[in-house]
PDB file of C-alpha atoms in Angstrom:
ATOM      1  CA  MET A   1      -5.396 -16.023  -1.878  1.00  0.00           C
ATOM      2  CA  ARG A   2      -8.062 -17.213  -3.969  1.00  0.00           C
ATOM      3  CA  TYR A   3     -10.918 -16.465  -1.060  1.00  0.00           C
ATOM      4  CA  LEU A   4      -9.493 -12.916  -0.722  1.00  0.00           C
ATOM      5  CA  LEU A   5      -9.917 -12.471  -4.646  1.00  0.00           C
ATOM      6  CA  SER A   6     -13.476 -13.747  -4.292  1.00  0.00           C
ATOM      7  CA  PHE A   7     -14.450 -11.335  -0.947  1.00  0.00           C
ATOM      8  CA  LEU A   8     -13.228  -8.678  -2.942  1.00  0.00           C
ATOM      9  CA  VAL A   9     -14.853  -9.102  -6.094  1.00  0.00           C
ATOM     10  CA  ALA A  10     -18.205  -9.638  -3.898  1.00  0.00           C
ATOM     11  CA  ILE A  11     -17.589  -6.288  -2.079  1.00  0.00           C
ATOM     12  CA  PHE A  12     -17.192  -4.757  -5.215  1.00  0.00           C
ATOM     13  CA  SER A  13     -20.286  -6.301  -7.103  1.00  0.00           C
ATOM     14  CA  ILE A  14     -22.235  -5.017  -4.178  1.00  0.00           C
ATOM     15  CA  SER A  15     -21.091  -1.502  -3.588  1.00  0.00           C
ATOM     16  CA  SER A  16     -23.290   0.308  -6.086  1.00  0.00           C
ATOM     17  CA  VAL A  17     -26.322  -1.236  -4.557  1.00  0.00           C
ATOM     18  CA  PHE A  18     -25.219   1.016  -1.240  1.00  0.00           C
ATOM     19  CA  ALA A  19     -23.269   3.279  -2.768  1.00  0.00           C
ATOM     20  CA  GLU A  20     -25.633   6.847  -2.225  1.00  0.00           C
ATOM     21  CA  HIS A  21     -24.485   8.081  -5.373  1.00  0.00           C
ATOM     22  CA  GLU A  22     -25.521  11.982  -4.880  1.00  0.00           C
ATOM     23  CA  LYS A  23     -23.375  12.249  -1.539  1.00  0.00           C
ATOM     24  CA  ILE A  24     -20.416  10.228  -3.223  1.00  0.00           C
ATOM     25  CA  SER A  25     -20.519  12.488  -6.314  1.00  0.00           C
ATOM     26  CA  LEU A  26     -19.102  15.295  -4.386  1.00  0.00           C
ATOM     27  CA  LEU A  27     -16.169  13.283  -2.962  1.00  0.00           C
ATOM     28  CA  HIS A  28     -12.862  14.300  -4.691  1.00  0.00           C
ATOM     29  CA  THR A  29     -13.047  17.922  -4.012  1.00  0.00           C
ATOM     30  CA  LYS A  30     -10.544  20.458  -3.256  1.00  0.00           C
ATOM     31  CA  GLY A  31      -9.796  19.891   0.677  1.00  0.00           C
ATOM     32  CA  GLN A  32     -11.275  16.732   0.796  1.00  0.00           C
ATOM     33  CA  GLN A  33      -8.884  14.198   3.442  1.00  0.00           C
ATOM     34  CA  ALA A  34      -8.484  10.802   4.374  1.00  0.00           C
ATOM     35  CA  VAL A  35      -6.722   8.711   6.605  1.00  0.00           C
ATOM     36  CA  GLY A  36      -6.385   4.819   5.787  1.00  0.00           C
ATOM     37  CA  LEU A  37      -4.474   1.107   6.646  1.00  0.00           C
ATOM     38  CA  ARG A  38      -3.828  -1.347   3.975  1.00  0.00           C
ATOM     39  CA  TYR A  39      -2.620  -4.352   4.398  1.00  0.00           C
ATOM     40  CA  GLY A  40      -0.038  -6.005   1.062  1.00  0.00           C
ATOM     41  CA  LYS A  41       1.294  -8.667  -0.014  1.00  0.00           C
ATOM     42  CA  GLY A  42       4.058  -8.819  -2.740  1.00  0.00           C
ATOM     43  CA  THR A  43       5.639 -11.904  -4.698  1.00  0.00           C
ATOM     44  CA  LYS A  44       8.373 -12.833  -1.910  1.00  0.00           C
ATOM     45  CA  ASN A  45       7.456 -10.910   1.305  1.00  0.00           C
ATOM     46  CA  LYS A  46       5.225 -12.027   4.105  1.00  0.00           C
ATOM     47  CA  PHE A  47       3.503  -9.008   4.594  1.00  0.00           C
ATOM     48  CA  ASP A  48       3.480  -5.190   4.286  1.00  0.00           C
ATOM     49  CA  LEU A  49       1.206  -3.360   6.847  1.00  0.00           C
ATOM     50  CA  GLY A  50       1.076   0.519   5.594  1.00  0.00           C
ATOM     51  CA  ALA A  51      -0.722   3.720   6.464  1.00  0.00           C
ATOM     52  CA  GLU A  52      -1.486   6.490   4.570  1.00  0.00           C
ATOM     53  CA  TYR A  53      -2.984  10.331   4.399  1.00  0.00           C
ATOM     54  CA  GLU A  54      -4.549  11.984   1.122  1.00  0.00           C
ATOM     55  CA  LEU A  55      -5.231  15.577   0.394  1.00  0.00           C
ATOM     56  CA  CYS A  56      -7.033  16.547  -2.601  1.00  0.00           C
ATOM     57  CA  PHE A  57      -5.972  19.949  -4.568  1.00  0.00           C
ATOM     58  CA  ASN A  58      -9.147  19.064  -7.017  1.00  0.00           C
ATOM     59  CA  GLN A  59     -11.054  16.766  -8.395  1.00  0.00           C
ATOM     60  CA  ARG A  60      -8.272  14.920 -10.220  1.00  0.00           C
ATOM     61  CA  SER A  61      -5.240  15.391  -8.304  1.00  0.00           C
ATOM     62  CA  ALA A  62      -4.054  15.096  -4.897  1.00  0.00           C
ATOM     63  CA  LEU A  63      -1.180  14.643  -2.454  1.00  0.00           C
ATOM     64  CA  LEU A  64      -0.585  10.824  -1.265  1.00  0.00           C
ATOM     65  CA  CYS A  65       1.688  10.083   1.828  1.00  0.00           C
ATOM     66  CA  GLN A  66       2.501   6.470   2.685  1.00  0.00           C
ATOM     67  CA  ALA A  67       4.263   5.009   5.329  1.00  0.00           C
ATOM     68  CA  ASP A  68       5.308   0.928   5.624  1.00  0.00           C
ATOM     69  CA  PHE A  69       6.578  -1.727   7.483  1.00  0.00           C
ATOM     70  CA  GLU A  70       7.792  -4.862   5.619  1.00  0.00           C
ATOM     71  CA  LYS A  71       9.120  -8.600   6.262  1.00  0.00           C
ATOM     72  CA  ALA A  72      10.700 -10.918   3.657  1.00  0.00           C
ATOM     73  CA  SER A  73      12.384 -13.886   3.015  1.00  0.00           C
ATOM     74  CA  PHE A  74      15.021 -14.573   0.148  1.00  0.00           C
ATOM     75  CA  GLY A  75      16.346 -17.756   0.082  1.00  0.00           C
ATOM     76  CA  ASN A  76      18.772 -17.952   3.522  1.00  0.00           C
ATOM     77  CA  SER A  77      18.093 -14.130   4.170  1.00  0.00           C
ATOM     78  CA  ASP A  78      15.558 -12.462   5.849  1.00  0.00           C
ATOM     79  CA  PHE A  79      14.647  -9.012   5.050  1.00  0.00           C
ATOM     80  CA  THR A  80      12.784  -6.136   7.040  1.00  0.00           C
ATOM     81  CA  ASN A  81      11.846  -2.859   6.224  1.00  0.00           C
ATOM     82  CA  GLN A  82      11.540  -1.408   9.515  1.00  0.00           C
ATOM     83  CA  PHE A  83      10.034   1.597   7.967  1.00  0.00           C
ATOM     84  CA  LEU A  84       9.467   3.352   4.521  1.00  0.00           C
ATOM     85  CA  ILE A  85       7.972   6.213   3.821  1.00  0.00           C
ATOM     86  CA  GLY A  86       6.973   8.267   1.028  1.00  0.00           C
ATOM     87  CA  ALA A  87       5.009  11.813  -0.132  1.00  0.00           C
ATOM     88  CA  GLY A  88       3.919  11.937  -4.072  1.00  0.00           C
ATOM     89  CA  LEU A  89       1.163  12.757  -6.057  1.00  0.00           C
ATOM     90  CA  GLU A  90      -2.597  10.898  -6.903  1.00  0.00           C
ATOM     91  CA  ILE A  91      -3.896  11.520 -10.417  1.00  0.00           C
ATOM     92  CA  MET A  92      -8.043  10.549 -10.451  1.00  0.00           C
ATOM     93  CA  CYS A  93      -7.226   9.694 -13.988  1.00  0.00           C
ATOM     94  CA  PHE A  94     -10.784   7.722 -14.582  1.00  0.00           C
ATOM     95  CA  HIS A  95     -14.494   7.820 -12.929  1.00  0.00           C
ATOM     96  CA  PRO A  96     -16.579   5.446 -14.635  1.00  0.00           C
ATOM     97  CA  VAL A  97     -19.371   5.324 -12.126  1.00  0.00           C
ATOM     98  CA  LYS A  98     -20.320   8.187  -9.233  1.00  0.00           C
ATOM     99  CA  TRP A  99     -19.150   5.349  -6.594  1.00  0.00           C
ATOM    100  CA  MET A 100     -15.528   4.284  -7.802  1.00  0.00           C
ATOM    101  CA  PHE A 101     -12.377   6.129  -9.297  1.00  0.00           C
ATOM    102  CA  ILE A 102      -9.173   4.246 -10.820  1.00  0.00           C
ATOM    103  CA  ASP A 103      -5.855   6.200  -9.699  1.00  0.00           C
ATOM    104  CA  LEU A 104      -2.144   6.205 -10.597  1.00  0.00           C
ATOM    105  CA  ASN A 105       0.268   7.700  -8.195  1.00  0.00           C
ATOM    106  CA  ILE A 106       3.832   8.113  -8.104  1.00  0.00           C
ATOM    107  CA  LEU A 107       5.571   8.688  -4.994  1.00  0.00           C
ATOM    108  CA  GLY A 108       9.556   9.475  -3.306  1.00  0.00           C
ATOM    109  CA  ASN A 109      10.539   7.318  -0.533  1.00  0.00           C
ATOM    110  CA  VAL A 110      12.759   6.938   2.006  1.00  0.00           C
ATOM    111  CA  GLY A 111      13.768   4.327   4.782  1.00  0.00           C
ATOM    112  CA  TYR A 112      15.271   1.883   6.817  1.00  0.00           C
ATOM    113  CA  ASP A 113      16.478  -1.733   5.648  1.00  0.00           C
ATOM    114  CA  LYS A 114      17.797  -4.518   7.707  1.00  0.00           C
ATOM    115  CA  TRP A 115      19.061  -7.620   6.107  1.00  0.00           C
ATOM    116  CA  GLU A 116      19.644 -11.087   8.143  1.00  0.00           C
ATOM    117  CA  CYS A 117      21.850 -14.141   6.859  1.00  0.00           C
ATOM    118  CA  GLU A 118      21.745 -17.044   9.174  1.00  0.00           C
ATOM    119  CA  ALA A 119      23.921 -18.937   7.262  1.00  0.00           C
ATOM    120  CA  LEU A 120      26.458 -16.457   7.145  1.00  0.00           C
ATOM    121  CA  ASP A 121      25.663 -15.343  10.284  1.00  0.00           C
ATOM    122  CA  ALA A 122      25.707 -11.671   8.908  1.00  0.00           C
ATOM    123  CA  GLN A 123      23.386  -8.645   9.170  1.00  0.00           C
ATOM    124  CA  LYS A 124      23.356  -5.376   7.118  1.00  0.00           C
ATOM    125  CA  SER A 125      21.437  -2.434   7.505  1.00  0.00           C
ATOM    126  CA  GLY A 126      21.193   1.354   6.452  1.00  0.00           C
ATOM    127  CA  VAL A 127      19.093   4.220   4.988  1.00  0.00           C
ATOM    128  CA  ILE A 128      17.608   3.529   1.415  1.00  0.00           C
ATOM    129  CA  GLY A 129      15.898   6.035  -0.539  1.00  0.00           C
ATOM    130  CA  GLY A 130      13.821   5.609  -4.138  1.00  0.00           C
ATOM    131  CA  ALA A 131      10.596   5.844  -5.640  1.00  0.00           C
ATOM    132  CA  ASN A 132       7.644   3.729  -6.429  1.00  0.00           C
ATOM    133  CA  ILE A 133       4.413   3.863  -9.080  1.00  0.00           C
ATOM    134  CA  GLY A 134       1.518   2.252  -8.519  1.00  0.00           C
ATOM    135  CA  ALA A 135      -2.664   1.798  -9.719  1.00  0.00           C
ATOM    136  CA  ALA A 136      -5.630   1.406  -7.719  1.00  0.00           C
ATOM    137  CA  ILE A 137      -9.670   1.008  -7.957  1.00  0.00           C
ATOM    138  CA  GLU A 138     -10.893   3.291  -5.254  1.00  0.00           C
ATOM    139  CA  PHE A 139     -14.747   2.744  -4.666  1.00  0.00           C
ATOM    140  CA  TYR A 140     -16.982   4.037  -2.089  1.00  0.00           C
ATOM    141  CA  PRO A 141     -19.350   1.817  -0.607  1.00  0.00           C
ATOM    142  CA  ILE A 142     -20.456   4.347   1.947  1.00  0.00           C
ATOM    143  CA  GLU A 143     -20.395   8.122   1.653  1.00  0.00           C
ATOM    144  CA  LYS A 144     -17.392   8.213   4.925  1.00  0.00           C
ATOM    145  CA  ILE A 145     -15.675   5.241   3.838  1.00  0.00           C
ATOM    146  CA  SER A 146     -13.409   4.357   0.428  1.00  0.00           C
ATOM    147  CA  ILE A 147     -11.985   0.807  -0.029  1.00  0.00           C
ATOM    148  CA  VAL A 148      -8.607   0.647  -2.240  1.00  0.00           C
ATOM    149  CA  LEU A 149      -7.028  -1.961  -4.169  1.00  0.00           C
ATOM    150  CA  GLY A 150      -3.861  -1.713  -5.706  1.00  0.00           C
ATOM    151  CA  GLY A 151      -0.838  -2.276  -6.754  1.00  0.00           C
ATOM    152  CA  GLN A 152       2.705  -0.786  -6.587  1.00  0.00           C
ATOM    153  CA  GLN A 153       6.253  -0.957  -7.981  1.00  0.00           C
ATOM    154  CA  TYR A 154       9.054   0.169  -5.825  1.00  0.00           C
ATOM    155  CA  LEU A 155      12.562   0.902  -6.711  1.00  0.00           C
ATOM    156  CA  LEU A 156      14.944   1.166  -3.890  1.00  0.00           C
ATOM    157  CA  PHE A 157      18.442   2.028  -3.420  1.00  0.00           C
ATOM    158  CA  GLY A 158      20.730   1.816  -0.517  1.00  0.00           C
ATOM    159  CA  ASN A 159      23.154  -0.410   1.547  1.00  0.00           C
ATOM    160  CA  GLY A 160      25.265  -1.216  -1.883  1.00  0.00           C
ATOM    161  CA  THR A 161      22.339  -3.164  -3.088  1.00  0.00           C
ATOM    162  CA  ASN A 162      19.128  -1.751  -5.149  1.00  0.00           C
ATOM    163  CA  TYR A 163      16.046  -3.801  -5.887  1.00  0.00           C
ATOM    164  CA  LEU A 164      12.989  -3.850  -7.345  1.00  0.00           C
ATOM    165  CA  LYS A 165       9.569  -4.703  -4.659  1.00  0.00           C
ATOM    166  CA  PRO A 166       6.459  -5.505  -5.837  1.00  0.00           C
ATOM    167  CA  ASN A 167       3.397  -5.043  -3.732  1.00  0.00           C
ATOM    168  CA  PHE A 168      -0.397  -5.719  -4.071  1.00  0.00           C
ATOM    169  CA  TYR A 169      -2.330  -4.452  -1.176  1.00  0.00           C
ATOM    170  CA  ALA A 170      -6.389  -4.054   0.144  1.00  0.00           C
ATOM    171  CA  GLY A 171      -7.126  -0.865   2.127  1.00  0.00           C
ATOM    172  CA  ILE A 172      -9.994   0.982   3.890  1.00  0.00           C
ATOM    173  CA  ARG A 173      -9.894   4.981   3.971  1.00  0.00           C
ATOM    174  CA  TYR A 174     -12.026   7.263   6.573  1.00  0.00           C
ATOM    175  CA  VAL A 175     -12.886  10.465   3.889  1.00  0.00           C
ATOM    176  CA  TRP A 176     -13.663  13.884   5.702  1.00  0.00           C
ATOM    177  CA  ASN A 177     -13.960  17.224   3.744  1.00  0.00           C
TER     178      ASN A 177
END
């Protein structure tokens, strides 16, 4: 984790050197789209893989769609989030420099969970639903590529349970107008 954090700080530090400021300042305009991949880790999960799509309504807001797959272990039980899809709003709330945005987002989610407990030889699966809120730092080392570092907190219900699920992630997006 320490190496990942060091790597991300290094990328962030040199981004302004390579940023094409004039072109990047035109990003987050109406009709801009982005598609990307991300890798995440929560407090208890093994990993979270995701894909996302963004469509800007204007310079401050966008539609954000995400799809995730997750594996985790909790004591004697294993958990697999077969899929979790979400759609919602991303607000670009702070733009300190031309090549960096700070975003807040809120999404509604629906998915399918599977729980297995080897000790009890039991299995439980079913549809879940809920919401998540998050924040991210998005920066552009080059015109068509953005790097996103963020965190989300999920509140999910289903399978006779409800639970909170944090997720911290790093991702990369390809951007076009």
